[in-house]
CSV table of C-alpha atoms in Angstrom, one decimal:
chain,number,residue,atom,x,y,z
A,1,MET,CA,-11.9,36.1,-15.2
A,2,VAL,CA,-13.4,34.7,-18.4
A,3,GLU,CA,-16.1,37.0,-19.9
A,4,ARG,CA,-15.4,39.6,-17.3
A,5,PHE,CA,-12.1,40.9,-18.7
A,6,ILE,CA,-10.7,37.9,-20.6
A,7,GLU,CA,-12.0,36.3,-23.8
A,8,VAL,CA,-10.7,32.9,-24.8
A,9,PHE,CA,-10.7,31.0,-28.1
A,10,MET,CA,-8.8,27.7,-28.2
A,11,ASP,CA,-5.3,28.5,-26.9
A,12,ASP,CA,-5.5,32.3,-27.6
A,13,PHE,CA,-6.9,34.8,-25.1
A,14,SER,CA,-7.3,38.5,-24.9
A,15,VAL,CA,-7.3,40.7,-21.8
A,16,PHE,CA,-9.2,44.0,-22.1
A,17,GLY,CA,-10.3,47.0,-20.1
A,18,SER,CA,-12.1,50.3,-20.5
A,19,SER,CA,-9.1,52.4,-19.5
A,20,PHE,CA,-5.3,52.0,-19.4
A,21,ASP,CA,-5.2,51.6,-15.6
A,22,GLN,CA,-8.0,49.1,-15.6
A,23,CYS,CA,-6.4,47.1,-18.5
A,24,LEU,CA,-3.1,47.1,-16.6
A,25,HIS,CA,-4.8,45.9,-13.4
A,26,HIS,CA,-6.6,43.1,-15.4
A,27,LEU,CA,-3.3,42.1,-17.0
A,28,SER,CA,-1.6,41.9,-13.6
A,29,LEU,CA,-4.3,39.6,-12.4
A,30,MET,CA,-4.0,37.4,-15.5
A,31,LEU,CA,-0.2,37.1,-15.2
A,32,GLN,CA,-0.4,36.3,-11.6
A,33,ARG,CA,-2.9,33.5,-12.3
A,34,CYS,CA,-0.5,32.2,-15.0
A,35,GLN,CA,2.3,32.1,-12.5
A,36,GLU,CA,0.2,30.3,-9.9
A,37,THR,CA,-0.8,27.6,-12.4
A,38,ASN,CA,2.6,27.3,-14.1
A,39,LEU,CA,1.2,28.4,-17.5
A,40,ILE,CA,4.0,29.4,-19.9
A,41,LEU,CA,3.3,32.2,-22.4
A,42,ASN,CA,5.2,32.6,-25.7
A,43,TRP,CA,6.7,36.0,-25.5
A,44,GLU,CA,7.0,36.4,-29.3
A,45,LYS,CA,3.2,35.9,-29.7
A,46,CYS,CA,2.2,38.3,-26.8
A,47,HIS,CA,1.2,41.9,-27.5
A,48,PHE,CA,0.7,44.1,-24.4
A,49,MET,CA,-1.3,47.4,-24.0
A,50,VAL,CA,-2.3,47.8,-27.6
A,51,LYS,CA,-5.2,50.0,-28.7
A,52,ARG,CA,-5.7,48.2,-32.0
A,53,GLY,CA,-5.0,44.6,-33.1
A,54,ILE,CA,-6.1,41.7,-35.3
A,55,VAL,CA,-7.8,38.8,-33.5
A,56,LEU,CA,-9.2,35.9,-35.4
A,57,GLY,CA,-9.1,37.8,-38.7
A,58,HIS,CA,-11.0,40.8,-37.2
A,59,ILE,CA,-9.6,44.2,-36.3
A,60,ILE,CA,-10.4,45.0,-32.7
A,61,SER,CA,-10.2,48.7,-31.6
A,62,SER,CA,-12.1,51.3,-29.6
A,63,GLN,CA,-14.2,51.9,-32.7
A,64,GLY,CA,-15.5,48.3,-32.5
A,65,ILE,CA,-15.0,45.2,-34.5
A,66,GLU,CA,-14.4,45.1,-38.3
A,67,VAL,CA,-13.2,42.5,-40.8
A,68,ASP,CA,-9.5,42.7,-41.8
A,69,ARG,CA,-9.8,44.3,-45.3
A,70,ALA,CA,-6.3,43.0,-46.3
A,71,LYS,CA,-7.5,39.4,-46.1
A,72,VAL,CA,-10.7,40.2,-48.0
A,73,GLU,CA,-8.7,41.8,-50.8
A,74,LEU,CA,-6.4,38.8,-50.9
A,75,ILE,CA,-9.3,36.4,-51.3
A,76,SER,CA,-10.9,38.5,-54.0
A,77,LYS,CA,-7.8,38.2,-56.1
A,78,LEU,CA,-7.9,34.4,-56.1
A,79,PRO,CA,-9.2,32.7,-59.2
A,80,PRO,CA,-12.7,31.4,-59.0
A,81,PRO,CA,-12.9,27.7,-57.9
A,82,ILE,CA,-13.8,25.0,-60.4
A,83,SER,CA,-17.1,23.3,-59.5
A,84,VAL,CA,-17.3,19.6,-58.9
A,85,LYS,CA,-19.7,19.2,-61.8
A,86,GLU,CA,-17.2,20.8,-64.2
A,87,VAL,CA,-14.5,18.4,-63.0
A,88,CYS,CA,-16.8,15.4,-63.5
A,89,SER,CA,-17.7,16.6,-66.9
A,90,PHE,CA,-14.1,17.1,-67.8
A,91,LEU,CA,-13.0,13.6,-66.6
A,92,GLY,CA,-16.0,11.9,-68.1
A,93,HIS,CA,-16.9,9.9,-65.0
A,94,ALA,CA,-20.5,9.9,-63.9
A,95,GLU,CA,-19.6,8.3,-60.6
A,96,CYS,CA,-17.3,11.3,-59.7
A,97,LEU,CA,-20.0,13.4,-58.2
A,98,THR,CA,-21.4,10.6,-56.1
A,99,ALA,CA,-17.9,9.7,-54.8
A,100,PHE,CA,-17.2,13.3,-54.0
A,101,GLU,CA,-20.5,13.7,-52.0
A,102,THR,CA,-19.7,10.4,-50.2
A,103,LEU,CA,-16.2,11.6,-49.3
A,104,LYS,CA,-17.6,15.0,-48.1
A,105,LYS,CA,-20.1,13.3,-45.9
A,106,GLU,CA,-17.5,11.0,-44.4
A,107,LEU,CA,-15.1,13.9,-43.7
A,108,THR,CA,-17.8,16.0,-42.0
A,109,GLN,CA,-18.7,13.0,-39.8
A,110,ALA,CA,-15.1,12.3,-38.7
A,111,PRO,CA,-14.5,11.9,-34.9
A,112,ILE,CA,-14.7,15.4,-33.3
A,113,ILE,CA,-13.0,16.2,-30.0
A,114,ARG,CA,-15.7,16.6,-27.4
A,115,ALA,CA,-15.9,17.5,-23.7
A,116,PRO,CA,-15.8,14.6,-21.2
A,117,ASP,CA,-18.8,13.1,-19.5
A,118,TRP,CA,-17.8,12.6,-15.8
A,119,THR,CA,-20.4,9.9,-15.3
A,120,LEU,CA,-18.8,7.6,-17.8
A,121,PRO,CA,-15.5,5.6,-17.6
A,122,PHE,CA,-12.5,6.9,-19.6
A,123,GLU,CA,-10.6,4.9,-22.2
A,124,ILE,CA,-7.0,5.4,-23.1
A,125,MET,CA,-5.4,3.9,-26.2
A,126,CYS,CA,-1.6,3.7,-25.9
A,127,ASP,CA,1.2,2.7,-28.3
A,128,ALA,CA,4.9,3.0,-28.6
A,129,SER,CA,7.3,2.9,-31.5
A,130,ASP,CA,11.1,2.9,-31.6
A,131,TYR,CA,11.3,6.7,-31.2
A,132,ALA,CA,7.9,8.0,-29.9
A,133,ILE,CA,5.0,7.2,-27.7
A,134,LYS,CA,1.3,8.2,-28.1
A,135,ALA,CA,-1.9,8.2,-26.2
A,136,VAL,CA,-5.6,9.0,-27.0
A,137,LEU,CA,-8.1,9.7,-24.3
A,138,GLY,CA,-11.7,9.0,-25.1
A,139,GLN,CA,-15.1,7.7,-23.9
A,140,ARG,CA,-17.8,5.6,-25.3
A,141,VAL,CA,-21.3,7.2,-25.7
A,142,ASP,CA,-24.0,4.9,-26.9
A,143,LYS,CA,-21.3,2.3,-27.6
A,144,LEU,CA,-19.6,4.7,-30.0
A,145,PRO,CA,-16.0,6.0,-29.3
A,146,HIS,CA,-15.5,9.7,-29.0
A,147,VAL,CA,-12.1,11.4,-28.7
A,148,ILE,CA,-11.3,13.9,-25.9
A,149,TYR,CA,-7.6,14.4,-26.2
A,150,TYR,CA,-4.6,13.4,-28.5
A,151,ALA,CA,-1.1,13.3,-27.1
A,152,SER,CA,2.3,12.1,-28.3
A,153,ARG,CA,5.9,12.6,-27.4
A,154,THR,CA,9.3,11.6,-28.8
A,155,LEU,CA,11.7,9.6,-26.6
A,156,ASN,CA,15.0,11.0,-25.3
A,157,ASP,CA,18.4,9.2,-25.7
A,158,ALA,CA,18.0,7.2,-22.5
A,159,GLN,CA,14.4,6.1,-23.3
A,160,LEU,CA,15.4,5.0,-26.8
A,161,ASN,CA,17.4,2.1,-25.1
A,162,TYR,CA,14.3,0.8,-23.2
A,163,SER,CA,13.0,-2.6,-24.1
A,164,THR,CA,9.8,-2.8,-26.2
A,165,THR,CA,7.8,-3.7,-23.1
A,166,GLU,CA,9.3,-0.9,-21.1
A,167,LYS,CA,8.4,1.6,-23.8
A,168,GLU,CA,4.8,0.3,-23.8
A,169,LEU,CA,4.6,0.8,-20.0
A,170,LEU,CA,6.2,4.3,-20.4
A,171,ALA,CA,3.4,5.1,-22.8
A,172,VAL,CA,0.9,4.2,-20.1
A,173,VAL,CA,2.8,6.3,-17.5
A,174,PHE,CA,2.9,9.2,-20.0
A,175,ALA,CA,-0.8,9.0,-20.7
A,176,LEU,CA,-1.7,8.9,-17.0
A,177,GLU,CA,0.5,11.9,-16.3
A,178,LYS,CA,-0.9,13.8,-19.3
A,179,PHE,CA,-4.6,13.1,-18.6
A,180,ARG,CA,-4.3,13.1,-14.8
A,181,SER,CA,-6.8,15.9,-14.3
A,182,TYR,CA,-9.4,13.8,-16.2
A,183,LEU,CA,-8.7,10.4,-14.6
A,184,ILE,CA,-8.5,11.0,-10.9
A,185,GLY,CA,-11.5,9.3,-9.2
A,186,SER,CA,-12.8,7.8,-12.4
A,187,LYS,CA,-12.7,4.3,-13.9
A,188,VAL,CA,-10.0,4.0,-16.6
A,189,ILE,CA,-9.7,1.3,-19.3
A,190,ILE,CA,-6.3,1.2,-21.0
A,191,PHE,CA,-5.8,-0.5,-24.4
A,192,SER,CA,-2.3,-1.4,-25.3
A,193,ASP,CA,-0.9,-3.7,-28.0
A,194,HIS,CA,1.6,-5.5,-25.7
A,195,ALA,CA,0.3,-8.4,-23.6
A,196,ALA,CA,3.7,-8.6,-21.8
A,197,LEU,CA,2.8,-5.6,-19.7
A,198,TRP,CA,1.2,-7.9,-17.1
A,199,HIS,CA,4.4,-9.8,-16.8
A,200,LEU,CA,6.3,-6.6,-16.2
A,201,LEU,CA,3.8,-5.4,-13.6
A,202,THR,CA,4.1,-8.7,-11.6
A,203,LYS,CA,7.8,-9.2,-12.0
A,204,LYS,CA,9.4,-10.0,-8.6
A,205,ASP,CA,12.9,-8.6,-9.1
A,206,ALA,CA,11.9,-5.3,-10.9
A,207,LYS,CA,14.2,-2.4,-11.6
A,208,PRO,CA,13.9,0.7,-9.4
A,209,ARG,CA,12.5,2.6,-12.4
A,210,LEU,CA,9.7,0.0,-12.9
A,211,LEU,CA,9.0,0.1,-9.1
A,212,ARG,CA,8.3,3.8,-9.4
A,213,TRP,CA,6.0,3.3,-12.3
A,214,ILE,CA,4.1,0.6,-10.6
A,215,LEU,CA,3.6,2.8,-7.5
A,216,LEU,CA,2.3,5.5,-9.8
A,217,LEU,CA,-0.2,3.2,-11.4
A,218,GLN,CA,-1.8,2.3,-8.1
A,219,GLU,CA,-3.3,5.8,-7.7
A,220,PHE,CA,-5.8,5.1,-10.5
A,221,ASP,CA,-8.6,2.7,-11.0
A,222,LEU,CA,-7.1,0.9,-14.0
A,223,ASP,CA,-8.2,-2.0,-16.2
A,224,ILE,CA,-5.5,-2.8,-18.8
A,225,LYS,CA,-6.6,-4.7,-21.9
A,226,ASP,CA,-4.6,-6.0,-24.8
A,227,LYS,CA,-5.4,-4.4,-28.2
A,228,LYS,CA,-3.3,-5.2,-31.3
A,229,GLY,CA,-1.8,-2.4,-33.3
A,230,ILE,CA,-3.9,-3.2,-36.3
A,231,GLU,CA,-7.0,-2.5,-34.3
A,232,ASN,CA,-5.4,0.5,-32.5
A,233,VAL,CA,-4.9,2.5,-35.7
A,234,VAL,CA,-5.1,6.0,-34.4
A,235,ALA,CA,-2.7,5.6,-31.5
A,236,ASP,CA,-0.5,3.4,-33.7
A,237,HIS,CA,-0.2,6.2,-36.2
A,238,LEU,CA,0.5,8.9,-33.6
A,239,SER,CA,3.4,6.9,-32.2
A,240,ARG,CA,5.1,7.0,-35.6
A,241,LEU,CA,4.9,10.7,-36.1
A,242,VAL,CA,8.1,12.7,-35.4
A,243,GLN,CA,7.3,16.0,-33.7
A,244,GLU,CA,9.3,19.1,-34.4
A,245,GLY,CA,10.5,20.5,-31.1
A,246,GLY,CA,9.1,17.4,-29.3
A,247,ASP,CA,12.2,16.9,-27.2
A,248,LEU,CA,10.5,17.9,-23.9
A,249,PRO,CA,11.2,15.2,-21.2
A,250,ILE,CA,8.5,12.8,-20.3
A,251,ASN,CA,7.4,13.2,-16.7
A,252,GLU,CA,7.6,9.8,-15.2
A,253,SER,CA,6.4,10.9,-11.7
A,254,PHE,CA,3.3,12.7,-10.6
A,255,LEU,CA,2.6,15.5,-8.3
A,256,ASP,CA,1.7,14.4,-4.8
A,257,GLU,CA,-2.0,15.4,-4.7
A,258,GLN,CA,-2.9,12.9,-1.9
A,259,LEU,CA,-2.6,15.5,0.9
A,260,PHE,CA,-5.9,17.2,0.3
A,261,SER,CA,-6.3,17.5,4.1
A,262,ILE,CA,-3.3,17.6,6.4
A,263,GLU,CA,-3.7,16.3,9.9
A,264,GLN,CA,-0.1,16.8,10.8
A,265,LEU,CA,2.9,18.5,9.3
A,266,PRO,CA,5.4,16.2,7.5
A,267,TRP,CA,8.6,15.4,9.2
A,268,TYR,CA,10.5,17.7,6.8
A,269,ALA,CA,8.4,20.8,7.4
A,270,ASP,CA,11.2,22.7,9.3
A,271,ILE,CA,13.7,21.8,6.6
A,272,VAL,CA,11.4,23.2,3.8
A,273,ASN,CA,10.7,26.3,5.9
A,274,TYR,CA,14.4,26.9,6.3
A,275,LEU,CA,15.2,26.3,2.6
A,276,ALA,CA,12.4,28.6,1.5
A,277,GLN,CA,12.6,31.4,4.0
A,278,LYS,CA,15.7,30.7,6.3
A,279,TYR,CA,13.2,30.2,9.1
A,280,ILE,CA,14.3,28.5,12.3
A,281,PRO,CA,11.8,27.9,15.2
A,282,LYS,CA,12.4,30.4,18.0
A,283,ASN,CA,11.9,27.8,20.7
A,284,TRP,CA,15.0,25.8,19.7
A,285,ASP,CA,18.1,26.0,21.9
A,286,LYS,CA,21.6,26.6,20.6
A,287,GLN,CA,22.4,22.8,20.4
A,288,GLN,CA,19.2,22.1,18.4
A,289,ARG,CA,20.0,25.0,16.0
A,290,LYS,CA,23.6,23.7,15.5
A,291,ARG,CA,22.5,20.2,14.8
A,292,PHE,CA,19.7,21.3,12.4
A,293,LEU,CA,22.1,23.5,10.4
A,294,SER,CA,24.5,20.6,10.0
A,295,GLN,CA,21.8,18.4,8.6
A,296,VAL,CA,19.9,20.8,6.4
A,297,ARG,CA,22.8,21.3,4.1
A,298,HIS,CA,22.2,17.8,2.7
A,299,TYR,CA,18.7,18.8,1.5
A,300,TYR,CA,17.4,20.8,-1.4
A,301,CYS,CA,14.0,21.7,-2.9
A,302,ASP,CA,12.9,21.2,-6.4
A,303,ASP,CA,9.3,22.2,-6.3
A,304,PRO,CA,7.1,20.3,-5.4
A,305,TYR,CA,9.6,17.7,-4.0
A,306,LEU,CA,12.3,17.7,-1.3
A,307,PHE,CA,15.4,15.7,-2.0
A,308,LYS,CA,18.3,14.5,0.2
A,309,HIS,CA,21.9,13.9,-0.8
A,310,CYS,CA,22.5,10.7,1.1
A,311,PRO,CA,25.9,9.4,2.4
A,312,ASP,CA,26.1,6.8,-0.4
A,313,GLN,CA,26.1,9.8,-2.8
A,314,ILE,CA,22.6,9.0,-4.1
A,315,ILE,CA,19.9,11.7,-4.2
A,316,ARG,CA,16.6,10.4,-2.9
A,317,ARG,CA,13.1,12.0,-2.7
A,318,CYS,CA,11.9,12.6,0.8
A,319,VAL,CA,8.4,11.3,1.4
A,320,PRO,CA,5.8,12.2,4.1
A,321,GLN,CA,4.5,9.7,6.5
A,322,SER,CA,1.3,9.3,4.6
A,323,GLU,CA,3.2,7.6,1.7
A,324,VAL,CA,5.2,5.2,3.9
A,325,GLN,CA,2.6,2.5,4.2
A,326,SER,CA,2.0,2.4,0.4
A,327,ILE,CA,5.7,2.2,-0.4
A,328,LEU,CA,6.5,-0.5,2.1
A,329,THR,CA,3.5,-2.5,0.8
A,330,PHE,CA,4.8,-2.5,-2.7
A,331,CYS,CA,8.4,-3.1,-1.8
A,332,HIS,CA,7.6,-6.0,0.5
A,333,SER,CA,4.1,-7.6,0.0
A,334,TYR,CA,3.6,-7.3,-3.7
A,335,ALA,CA,5.1,-9.5,-6.4
A,336,CYS,CA,7.9,-7.0,-7.0
A,337,GLY,CA,8.8,-7.1,-3.2
A,338,GLY,CA,9.0,-10.8,-2.6
A,339,HIS,CA,8.3,-10.8,1.2
A,340,PHE,CA,11.9,-10.4,2.2
A,341,GLY,CA,13.1,-9.4,5.6
A,342,ALA,CA,13.2,-5.9,7.1
A,343,LYS,CA,16.7,-5.0,6.0
A,344,LYS,CA,16.2,-6.1,2.4
A,345,THR,CA,12.9,-4.4,2.2
A,346,ALA,CA,14.4,-1.1,3.5
A,347,LEU,CA,17.2,-1.4,0.9
A,348,LYS,CA,14.6,-2.0,-1.8
A,349,VAL,CA,13.0,1.3,-0.8
A,350,LEU,CA,16.3,3.1,-0.9
A,351,HIS,CA,17.1,1.6,-4.3
A,352,SER,CA,13.7,2.9,-5.5
A,353,GLY,CA,14.8,6.4,-4.7
A,354,PHE,CA,12.8,7.1,-1.5
A,355,TYR,CA,13.9,8.3,2.0
A,356,TRP,CA,12.5,9.1,5.4
A,357,PRO,CA,14.4,9.2,8.7
A,358,THR,CA,12.6,6.1,10.3
A,359,LEU,CA,12.9,3.9,7.2
A,360,PHE,CA,14.6,0.9,8.8
A,361,LYS,CA,12.4,1.1,12.0
A,362,ASP,CA,9.2,1.3,9.9
A,363,ALA,CA,10.4,-1.5,7.7
A,364,HIS,CA,11.1,-3.8,10.7
A,365,HIS,CA,7.7,-3.1,12.2
A,366,PHE,CA,5.9,-3.6,8.8
A,367,VAL,CA,7.6,-7.0,8.3
A,368,ILE,CA,7.0,-8.4,11.7
A,369,THR,CA,3.3,-7.5,11.4
A,370,CYS,CA,3.0,-9.0,7.9
A,371,ASP,CA,0.5,-12.0,8.2
A,372,ARG,CA,2.1,-14.0,5.3
A,373,CYS,CA,5.6,-13.6,6.8
A,374,GLN,CA,4.4,-14.8,10.1
A,375,ARG,CA,2.8,-17.9,8.5
A,376,MET,CA,5.8,-18.7,6.5
A,377,GLY,CA,8.2,-18.1,9.4
A,378,ASN,CA,10.8,-16.6,7.0
A,379,LEU,CA,11.7,-13.4,9.0
A,380,SER,CA,15.2,-14.6,9.7
A,381,SER,CA,15.9,-17.0,6.8
A,382,ARG,CA,15.2,-14.3,4.1
A,383,SER,CA,16.6,-11.3,5.9
């Protein structure tokens, strides 16, 4: 759409057409694309179907483009600026001009946000304060750091009570979620000023929240390095800024983008079809329909996830079969799992907020085929 009937500058864009009907058609296509990509528009800043308007200080109309005369008149009324030489002469300091020129040179050579180079690894600098977290995405070109993206977010009431180490890990999770589109399939180096993160990642009896975070980290090719706050000045500064209107929740889970090609439908396909369109397969008999309708009332969709209200009154996310192996691996074989028996492994999965119908059966099969458990002979003693 860009350059065909949309022009974009930073976060502002204009939709145009040679006639009213054509403009309306282009506007419909643009709004449909916004809806498909979950792009939210600020209604107060939107102007629809106008024949004349100001864009970037220029008046755009059917007559062409002209400079906004109101701004020109306003600038012409301002007093003339005092030259640097006049200031230096007034102050009586000969070094003033040299200092000013040096300052101007440094300001014009400050780090400028640049486009990513997909052939190079990405670097993320993370930091957390008592009330905010921050992240800076960048790359090194010829051994010099270049910034690609700045991001920061204030913590909500629950996150304010996290420990210092948990806040640092939350900053990493926030950065990976924020920069996900850049990082998938690339080498990522994360700099954080808290060396205890490694202890948190290898903790055997971790909280369910930490288990979810650890599972999320495995999707990326990460290398976490310790960097003190005094060396991490940009990120350290961002984490101490209080943003107005920055109370949006931090997304601690990522969209499931692993199913790029689907070989078989997930076990909950019929449930999702019913919740979305009230569709029931026509080849089912009366008994199958009755049983299905009694079960489906425990499920609900919150795009892009499906959740189940379990008998223990806990709501868990339904996961497809493609995620089962990964979840069982982390809840059993890794340091946070502890190589416990099938029942305890299944309970650990449930405590982490995941569900699928064959959970206990799959956990039993996974444990009995675990090489380490077979060598230790602890299938019964630790169940």
